PDB file of C-alpha atoms and ligand atoms in Angstrom:
ATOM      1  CA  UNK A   1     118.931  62.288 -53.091  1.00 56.00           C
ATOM      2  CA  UNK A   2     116.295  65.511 -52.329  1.00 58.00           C
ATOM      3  CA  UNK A   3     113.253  63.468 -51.538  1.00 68.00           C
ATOM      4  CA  UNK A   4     111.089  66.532 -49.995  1.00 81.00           C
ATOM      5  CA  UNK A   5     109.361  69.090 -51.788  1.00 86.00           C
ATOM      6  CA  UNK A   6     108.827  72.659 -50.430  1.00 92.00           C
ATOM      7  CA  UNK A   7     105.327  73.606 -48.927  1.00 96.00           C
ATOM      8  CA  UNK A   8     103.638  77.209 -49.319  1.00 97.00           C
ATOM      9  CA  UNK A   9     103.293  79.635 -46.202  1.00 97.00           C
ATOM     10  CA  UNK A  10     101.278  82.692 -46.360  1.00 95.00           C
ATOM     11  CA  UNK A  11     103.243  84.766 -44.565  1.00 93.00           C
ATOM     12  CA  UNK A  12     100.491  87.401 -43.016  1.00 90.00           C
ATOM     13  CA  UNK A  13      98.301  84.649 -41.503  1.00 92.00           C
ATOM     14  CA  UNK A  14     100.764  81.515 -40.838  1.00 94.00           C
ATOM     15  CA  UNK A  15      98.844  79.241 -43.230  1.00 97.00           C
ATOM     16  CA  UNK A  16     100.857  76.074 -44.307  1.00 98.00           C
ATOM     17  CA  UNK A  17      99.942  74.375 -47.485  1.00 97.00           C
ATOM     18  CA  UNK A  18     101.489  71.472 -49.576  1.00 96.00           C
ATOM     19  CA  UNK A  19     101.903  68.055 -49.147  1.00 94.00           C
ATOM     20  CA  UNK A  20     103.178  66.339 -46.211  1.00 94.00           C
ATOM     21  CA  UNK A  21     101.094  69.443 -43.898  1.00 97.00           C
ATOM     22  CA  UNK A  22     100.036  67.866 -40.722  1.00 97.00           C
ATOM     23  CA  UNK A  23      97.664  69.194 -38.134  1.00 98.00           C
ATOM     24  CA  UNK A  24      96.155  69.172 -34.939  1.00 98.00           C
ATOM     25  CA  UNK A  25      94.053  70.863 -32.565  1.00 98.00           C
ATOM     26  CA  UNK A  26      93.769  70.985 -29.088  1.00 98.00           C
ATOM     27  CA  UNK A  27      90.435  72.194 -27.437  1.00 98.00           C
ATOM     28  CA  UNK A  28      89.093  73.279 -24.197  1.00 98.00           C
ATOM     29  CA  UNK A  29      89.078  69.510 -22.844  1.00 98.00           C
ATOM     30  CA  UNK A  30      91.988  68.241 -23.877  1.00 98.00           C
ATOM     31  CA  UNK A  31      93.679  70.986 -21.800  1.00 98.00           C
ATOM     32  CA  UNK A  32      92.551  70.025 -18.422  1.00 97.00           C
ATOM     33  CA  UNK A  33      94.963  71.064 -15.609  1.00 96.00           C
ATOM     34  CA  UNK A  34      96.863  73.425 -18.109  1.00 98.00           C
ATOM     35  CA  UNK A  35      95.164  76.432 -16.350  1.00 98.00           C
ATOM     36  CA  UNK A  36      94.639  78.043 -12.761  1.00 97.00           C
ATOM     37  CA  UNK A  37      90.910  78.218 -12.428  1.00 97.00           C
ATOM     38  CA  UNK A  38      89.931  74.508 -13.720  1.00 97.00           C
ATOM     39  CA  UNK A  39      86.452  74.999 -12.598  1.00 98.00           C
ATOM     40  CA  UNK A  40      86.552  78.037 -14.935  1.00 98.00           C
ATOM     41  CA  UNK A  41      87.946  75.339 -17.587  1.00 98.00           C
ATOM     42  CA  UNK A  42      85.143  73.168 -17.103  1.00 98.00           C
ATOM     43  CA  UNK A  43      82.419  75.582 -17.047  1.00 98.00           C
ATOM     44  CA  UNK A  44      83.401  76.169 -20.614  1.00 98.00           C
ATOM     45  CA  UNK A  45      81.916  74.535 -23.829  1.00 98.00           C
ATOM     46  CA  UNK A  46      84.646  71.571 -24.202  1.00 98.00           C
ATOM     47  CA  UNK A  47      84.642  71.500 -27.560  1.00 98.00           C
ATOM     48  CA  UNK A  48      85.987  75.255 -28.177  1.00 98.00           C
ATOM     49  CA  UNK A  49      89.683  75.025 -30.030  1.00 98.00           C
ATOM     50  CA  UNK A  50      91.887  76.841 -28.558  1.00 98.00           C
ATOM     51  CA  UNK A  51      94.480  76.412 -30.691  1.00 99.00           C
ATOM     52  CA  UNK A  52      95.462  74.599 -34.287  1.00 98.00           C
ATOM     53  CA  UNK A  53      99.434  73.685 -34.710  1.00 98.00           C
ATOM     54  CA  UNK A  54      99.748  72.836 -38.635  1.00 98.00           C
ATOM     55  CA  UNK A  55     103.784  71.505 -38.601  1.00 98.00           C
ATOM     56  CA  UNK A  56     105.886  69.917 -41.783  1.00 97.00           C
ATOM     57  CA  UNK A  57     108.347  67.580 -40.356  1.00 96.00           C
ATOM     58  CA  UNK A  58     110.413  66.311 -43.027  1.00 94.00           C
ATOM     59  CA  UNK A  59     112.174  64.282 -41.394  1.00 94.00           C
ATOM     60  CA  UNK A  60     112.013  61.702 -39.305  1.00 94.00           C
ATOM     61  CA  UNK A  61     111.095  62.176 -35.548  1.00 95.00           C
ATOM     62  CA  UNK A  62     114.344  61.814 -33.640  1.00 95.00           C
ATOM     63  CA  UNK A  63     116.644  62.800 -36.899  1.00 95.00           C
ATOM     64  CA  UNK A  64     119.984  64.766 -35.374  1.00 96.00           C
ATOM     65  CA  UNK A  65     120.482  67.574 -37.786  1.00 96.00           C
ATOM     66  CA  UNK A  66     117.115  68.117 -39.071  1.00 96.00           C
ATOM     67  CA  UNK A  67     114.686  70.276 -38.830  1.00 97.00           C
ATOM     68  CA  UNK A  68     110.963  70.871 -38.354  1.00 98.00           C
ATOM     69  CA  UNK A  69     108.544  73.864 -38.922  1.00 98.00           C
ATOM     70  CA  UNK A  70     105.205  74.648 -37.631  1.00 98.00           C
ATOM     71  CA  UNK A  71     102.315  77.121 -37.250  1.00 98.00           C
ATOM     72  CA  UNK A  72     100.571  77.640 -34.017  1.00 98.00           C
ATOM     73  CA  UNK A  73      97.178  79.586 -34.470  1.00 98.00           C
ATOM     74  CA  UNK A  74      96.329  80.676 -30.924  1.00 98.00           C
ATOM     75  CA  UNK A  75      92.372  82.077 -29.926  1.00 98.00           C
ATOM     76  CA  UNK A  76      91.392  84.693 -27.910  1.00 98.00           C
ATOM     77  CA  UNK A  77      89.571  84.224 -24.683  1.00 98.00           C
ATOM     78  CA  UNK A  78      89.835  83.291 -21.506  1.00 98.00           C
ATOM     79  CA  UNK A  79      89.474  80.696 -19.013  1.00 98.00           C
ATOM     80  CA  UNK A  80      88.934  82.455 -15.444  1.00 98.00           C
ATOM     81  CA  UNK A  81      91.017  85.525 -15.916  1.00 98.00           C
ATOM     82  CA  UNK A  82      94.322  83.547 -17.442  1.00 98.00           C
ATOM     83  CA  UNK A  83      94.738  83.889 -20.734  1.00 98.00           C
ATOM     84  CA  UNK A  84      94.115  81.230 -23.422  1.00 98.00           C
ATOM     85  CA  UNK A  85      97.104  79.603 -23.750  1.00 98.00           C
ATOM     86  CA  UNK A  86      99.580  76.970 -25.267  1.00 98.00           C
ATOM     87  CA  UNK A  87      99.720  73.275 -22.706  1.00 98.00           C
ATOM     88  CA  UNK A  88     104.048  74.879 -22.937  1.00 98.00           C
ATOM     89  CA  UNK A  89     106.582  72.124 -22.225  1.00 98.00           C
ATOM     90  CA  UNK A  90     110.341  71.696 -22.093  1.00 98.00           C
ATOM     91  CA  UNK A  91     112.532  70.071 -25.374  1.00 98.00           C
ATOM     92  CA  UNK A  92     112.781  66.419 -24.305  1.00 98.00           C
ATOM     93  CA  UNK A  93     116.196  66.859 -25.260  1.00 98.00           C
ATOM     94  CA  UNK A  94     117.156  69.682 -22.936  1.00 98.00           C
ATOM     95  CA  UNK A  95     119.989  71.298 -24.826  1.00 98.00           C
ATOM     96  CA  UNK A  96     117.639  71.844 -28.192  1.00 98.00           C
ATOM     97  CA  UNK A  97     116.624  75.376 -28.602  1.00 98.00           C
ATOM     98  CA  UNK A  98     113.992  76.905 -31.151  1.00 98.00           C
ATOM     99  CA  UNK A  99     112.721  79.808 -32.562  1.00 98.00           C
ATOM    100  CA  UNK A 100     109.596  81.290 -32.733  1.00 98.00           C
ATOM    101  CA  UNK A 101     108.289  84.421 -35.006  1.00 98.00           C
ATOM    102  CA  UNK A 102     104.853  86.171 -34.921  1.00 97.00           C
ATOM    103  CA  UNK A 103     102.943  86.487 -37.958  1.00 97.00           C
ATOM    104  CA  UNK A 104      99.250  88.094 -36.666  1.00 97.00           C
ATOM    105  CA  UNK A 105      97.665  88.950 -33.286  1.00 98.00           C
ATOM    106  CA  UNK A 106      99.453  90.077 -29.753  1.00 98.00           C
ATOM    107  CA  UNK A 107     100.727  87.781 -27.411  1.00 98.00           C
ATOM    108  CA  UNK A 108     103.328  86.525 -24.525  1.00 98.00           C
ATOM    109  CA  UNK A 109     106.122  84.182 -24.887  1.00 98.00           C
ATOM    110  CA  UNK A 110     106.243  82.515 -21.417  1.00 98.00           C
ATOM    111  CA  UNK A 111     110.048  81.416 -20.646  1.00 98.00           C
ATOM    112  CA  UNK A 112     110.785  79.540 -17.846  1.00 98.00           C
ATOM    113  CA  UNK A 113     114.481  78.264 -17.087  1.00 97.00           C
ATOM    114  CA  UNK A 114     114.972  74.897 -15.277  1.00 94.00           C
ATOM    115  CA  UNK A 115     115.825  77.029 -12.077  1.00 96.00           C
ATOM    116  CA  UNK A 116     112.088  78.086 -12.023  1.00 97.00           C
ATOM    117  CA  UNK A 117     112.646  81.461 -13.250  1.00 97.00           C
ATOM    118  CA  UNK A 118     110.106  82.671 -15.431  1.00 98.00           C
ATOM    119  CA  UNK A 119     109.859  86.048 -17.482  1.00 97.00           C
ATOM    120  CA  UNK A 120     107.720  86.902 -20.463  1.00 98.00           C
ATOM    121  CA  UNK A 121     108.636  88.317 -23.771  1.00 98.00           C
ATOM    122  CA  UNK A 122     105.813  90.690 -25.985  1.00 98.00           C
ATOM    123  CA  UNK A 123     104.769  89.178 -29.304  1.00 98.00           C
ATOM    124  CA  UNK A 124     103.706  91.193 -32.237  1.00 98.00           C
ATOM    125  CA  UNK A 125     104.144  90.639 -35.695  1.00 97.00           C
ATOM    126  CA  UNK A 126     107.686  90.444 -37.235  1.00 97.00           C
ATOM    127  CA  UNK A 127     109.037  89.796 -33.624  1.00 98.00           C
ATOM    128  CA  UNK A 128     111.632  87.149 -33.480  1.00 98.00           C
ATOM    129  CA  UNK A 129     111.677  85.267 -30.225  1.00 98.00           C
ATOM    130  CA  UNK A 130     114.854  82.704 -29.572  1.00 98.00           C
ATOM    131  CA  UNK A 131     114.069  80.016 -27.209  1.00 98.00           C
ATOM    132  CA  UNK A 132     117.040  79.037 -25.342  1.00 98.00           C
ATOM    133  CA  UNK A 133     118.228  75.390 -24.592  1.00 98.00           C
ATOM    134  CA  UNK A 134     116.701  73.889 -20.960  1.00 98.00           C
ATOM    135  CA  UNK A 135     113.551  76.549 -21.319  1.00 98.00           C
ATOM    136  CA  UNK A 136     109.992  75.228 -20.950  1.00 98.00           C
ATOM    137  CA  UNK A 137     107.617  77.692 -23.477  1.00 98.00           C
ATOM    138  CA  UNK A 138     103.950  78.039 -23.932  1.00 98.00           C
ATOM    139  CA  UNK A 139     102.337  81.069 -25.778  1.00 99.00           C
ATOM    140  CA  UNK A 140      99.179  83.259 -24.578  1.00 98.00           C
ATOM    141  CA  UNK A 141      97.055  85.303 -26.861  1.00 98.00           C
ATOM    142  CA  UNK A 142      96.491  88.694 -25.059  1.00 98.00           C
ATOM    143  CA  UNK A 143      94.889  90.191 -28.282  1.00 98.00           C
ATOM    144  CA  UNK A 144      91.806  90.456 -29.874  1.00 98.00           C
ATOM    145  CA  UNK A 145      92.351  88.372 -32.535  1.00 98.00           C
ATOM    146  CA  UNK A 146      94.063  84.899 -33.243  1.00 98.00           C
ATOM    147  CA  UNK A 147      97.512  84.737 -32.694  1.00 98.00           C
ATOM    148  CA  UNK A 148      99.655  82.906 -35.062  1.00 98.00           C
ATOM    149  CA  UNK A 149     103.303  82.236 -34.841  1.00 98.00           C
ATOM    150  CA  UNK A 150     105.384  79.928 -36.983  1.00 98.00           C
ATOM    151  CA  UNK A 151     107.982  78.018 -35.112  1.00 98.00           C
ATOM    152  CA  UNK A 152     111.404  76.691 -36.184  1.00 98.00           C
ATOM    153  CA  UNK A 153     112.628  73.403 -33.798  1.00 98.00           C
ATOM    154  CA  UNK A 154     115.434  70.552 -34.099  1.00 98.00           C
ATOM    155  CA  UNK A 155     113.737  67.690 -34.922  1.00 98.00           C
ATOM    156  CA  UNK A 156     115.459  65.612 -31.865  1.00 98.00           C
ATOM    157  CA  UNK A 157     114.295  68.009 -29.684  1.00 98.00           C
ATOM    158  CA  UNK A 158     110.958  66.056 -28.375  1.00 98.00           C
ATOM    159  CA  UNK A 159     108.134  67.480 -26.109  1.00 98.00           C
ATOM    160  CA  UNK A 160     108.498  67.298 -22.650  1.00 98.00           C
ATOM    161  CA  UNK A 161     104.588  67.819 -21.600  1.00 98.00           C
ATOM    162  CA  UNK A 162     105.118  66.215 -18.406  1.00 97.00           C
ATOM    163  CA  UNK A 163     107.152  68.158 -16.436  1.00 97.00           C
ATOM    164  CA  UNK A 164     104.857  70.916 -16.650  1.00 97.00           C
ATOM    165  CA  UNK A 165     101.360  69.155 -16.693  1.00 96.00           C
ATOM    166  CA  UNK A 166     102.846  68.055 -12.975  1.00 96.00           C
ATOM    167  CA  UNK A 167     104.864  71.133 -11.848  1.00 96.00           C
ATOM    168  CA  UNK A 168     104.001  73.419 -13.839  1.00 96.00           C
ATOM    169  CA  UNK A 169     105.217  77.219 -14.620  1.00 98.00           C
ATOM    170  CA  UNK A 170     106.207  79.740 -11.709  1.00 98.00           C
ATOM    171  CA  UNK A 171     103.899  81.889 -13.001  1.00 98.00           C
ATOM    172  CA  UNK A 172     100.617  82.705 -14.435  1.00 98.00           C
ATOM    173  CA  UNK A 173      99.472  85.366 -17.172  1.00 98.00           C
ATOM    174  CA  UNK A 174      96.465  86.893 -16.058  1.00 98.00           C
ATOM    175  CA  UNK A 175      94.597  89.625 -18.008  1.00 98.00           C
ATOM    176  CA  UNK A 176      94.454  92.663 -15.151  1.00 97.00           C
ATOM    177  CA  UNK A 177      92.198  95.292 -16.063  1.00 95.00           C
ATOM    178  CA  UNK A 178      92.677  94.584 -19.970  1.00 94.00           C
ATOM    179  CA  UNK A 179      96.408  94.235 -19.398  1.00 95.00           C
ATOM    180  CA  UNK A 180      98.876  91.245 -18.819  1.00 97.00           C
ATOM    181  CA  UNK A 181     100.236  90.693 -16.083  1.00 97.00           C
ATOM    182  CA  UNK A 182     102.247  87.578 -14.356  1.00 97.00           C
ATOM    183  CA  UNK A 183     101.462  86.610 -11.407  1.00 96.00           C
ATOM    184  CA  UNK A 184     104.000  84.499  -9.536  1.00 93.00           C
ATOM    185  CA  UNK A 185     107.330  85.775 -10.851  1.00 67.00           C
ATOM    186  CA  UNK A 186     110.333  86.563  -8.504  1.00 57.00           C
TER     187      UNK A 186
HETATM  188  C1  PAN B   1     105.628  74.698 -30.973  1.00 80.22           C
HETATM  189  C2  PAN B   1     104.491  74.181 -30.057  1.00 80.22           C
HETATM  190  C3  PAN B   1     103.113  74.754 -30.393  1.00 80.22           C
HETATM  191  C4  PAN B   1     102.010  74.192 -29.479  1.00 80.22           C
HETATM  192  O1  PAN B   1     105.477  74.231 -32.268  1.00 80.22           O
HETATM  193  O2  PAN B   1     104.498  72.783 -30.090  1.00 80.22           O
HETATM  194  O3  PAN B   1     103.125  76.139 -30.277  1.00 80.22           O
HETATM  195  O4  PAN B   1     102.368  74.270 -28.125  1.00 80.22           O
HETATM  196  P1  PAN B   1     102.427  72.959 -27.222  1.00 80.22           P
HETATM  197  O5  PAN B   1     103.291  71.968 -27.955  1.00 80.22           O
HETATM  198  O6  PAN B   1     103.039  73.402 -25.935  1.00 80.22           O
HETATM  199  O7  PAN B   1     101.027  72.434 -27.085  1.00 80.22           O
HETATM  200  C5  PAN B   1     106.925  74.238 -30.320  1.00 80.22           C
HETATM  201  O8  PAN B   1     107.331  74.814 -29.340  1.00 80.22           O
HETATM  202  N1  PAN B   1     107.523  73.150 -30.806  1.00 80.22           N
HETATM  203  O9  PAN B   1     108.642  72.675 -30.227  1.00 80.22           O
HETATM  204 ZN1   ZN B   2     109.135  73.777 -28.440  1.00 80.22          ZN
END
């Protein structure tokens, strides 16, 4: 027996509506250590949101076989020179991949592979980014405007948040001159 219902998305802003929509936010104090400068982080008014996730899991947490879906709605700014960004983590469940697609806004998609290699890929709306299997990801906003993405993941995939609170990426996005660059790569 079908026992969910579908949900609305509007698909030029990444808005989820419908029942069973959850969300939460995560501002400028709940992301201490994510970036470089954390005296730049604290300097800042703690209760700025940074960023919104709005997800529909419709199944349980830990189901093999299902699947969840989510919005991330990502502000601009800065903390230091590093862009705002997304805490990133690895799947729990290494081998789970994901995918991610842009809706609004410019941004980075921050890959890092569990060698420590870590490359960035350009996101504008209507690009399609595959996350591999074993790759941490986090999301900056180099734009103007507020980034949103809707994100397709496994829904035994997990969040590893640890791994990268304590080690975390090889490389930084910093906003040089108006322009990303990372800092850090090989
Ligand atoms: C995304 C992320 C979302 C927020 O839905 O969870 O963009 O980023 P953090 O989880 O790193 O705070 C996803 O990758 N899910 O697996
Ligand atoms: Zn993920």
């Amino acid at each position: 027996m079908i026992l969910t219902r579908p949900i609305c998305m509007d698909l030029s802003t990444g808005v989820l509506s419908g029942l069973g929509v959850e969300e939460v936010s995560r501002t400028i104090s709940d992301l201490a250590g994510v970036f470089g400068d954390e005296q730049a982080r604290l300097a800042l008014d703690p209760t700025i949101v940074v960023y919104r996730v709005q997800s529909y899991l419709p199944a349980a947490n830990g189901t093999e076989g299902g699947l969840f879906w989510g919005t991330t709605f990502l502000q601009p700014g800065l903390v230091g020179d590093e862009y705002f960004m997304t805490k990133g983590h690895f799947h729990a469940k290494r081998d789970r991949g994901e995918y991610y697609v842009t809706s609004s806004g410019e941004g980075a998609l921050i890959l890092m592979d569990e060698d420590r290699r870590t490359h960035f890929e350009p996101m504008r709306p209507g690009s399609v980014h595959y996350v591999p299997a074993n790759t941490a990801h986090r999301v900056a906003n180099t734009g103007a405007s507020v980034l949103s993405f809707f994100a397709c993941w496994p829904s035994d995939a997990g969040h590893d948040y640890e791994t990268i609170l304590h080690d975390g990426f090889s490389a930084r996005l910093y906003c040089d001159n108006g322009r990303p660059k990372l800092v850090g790569a090989d």
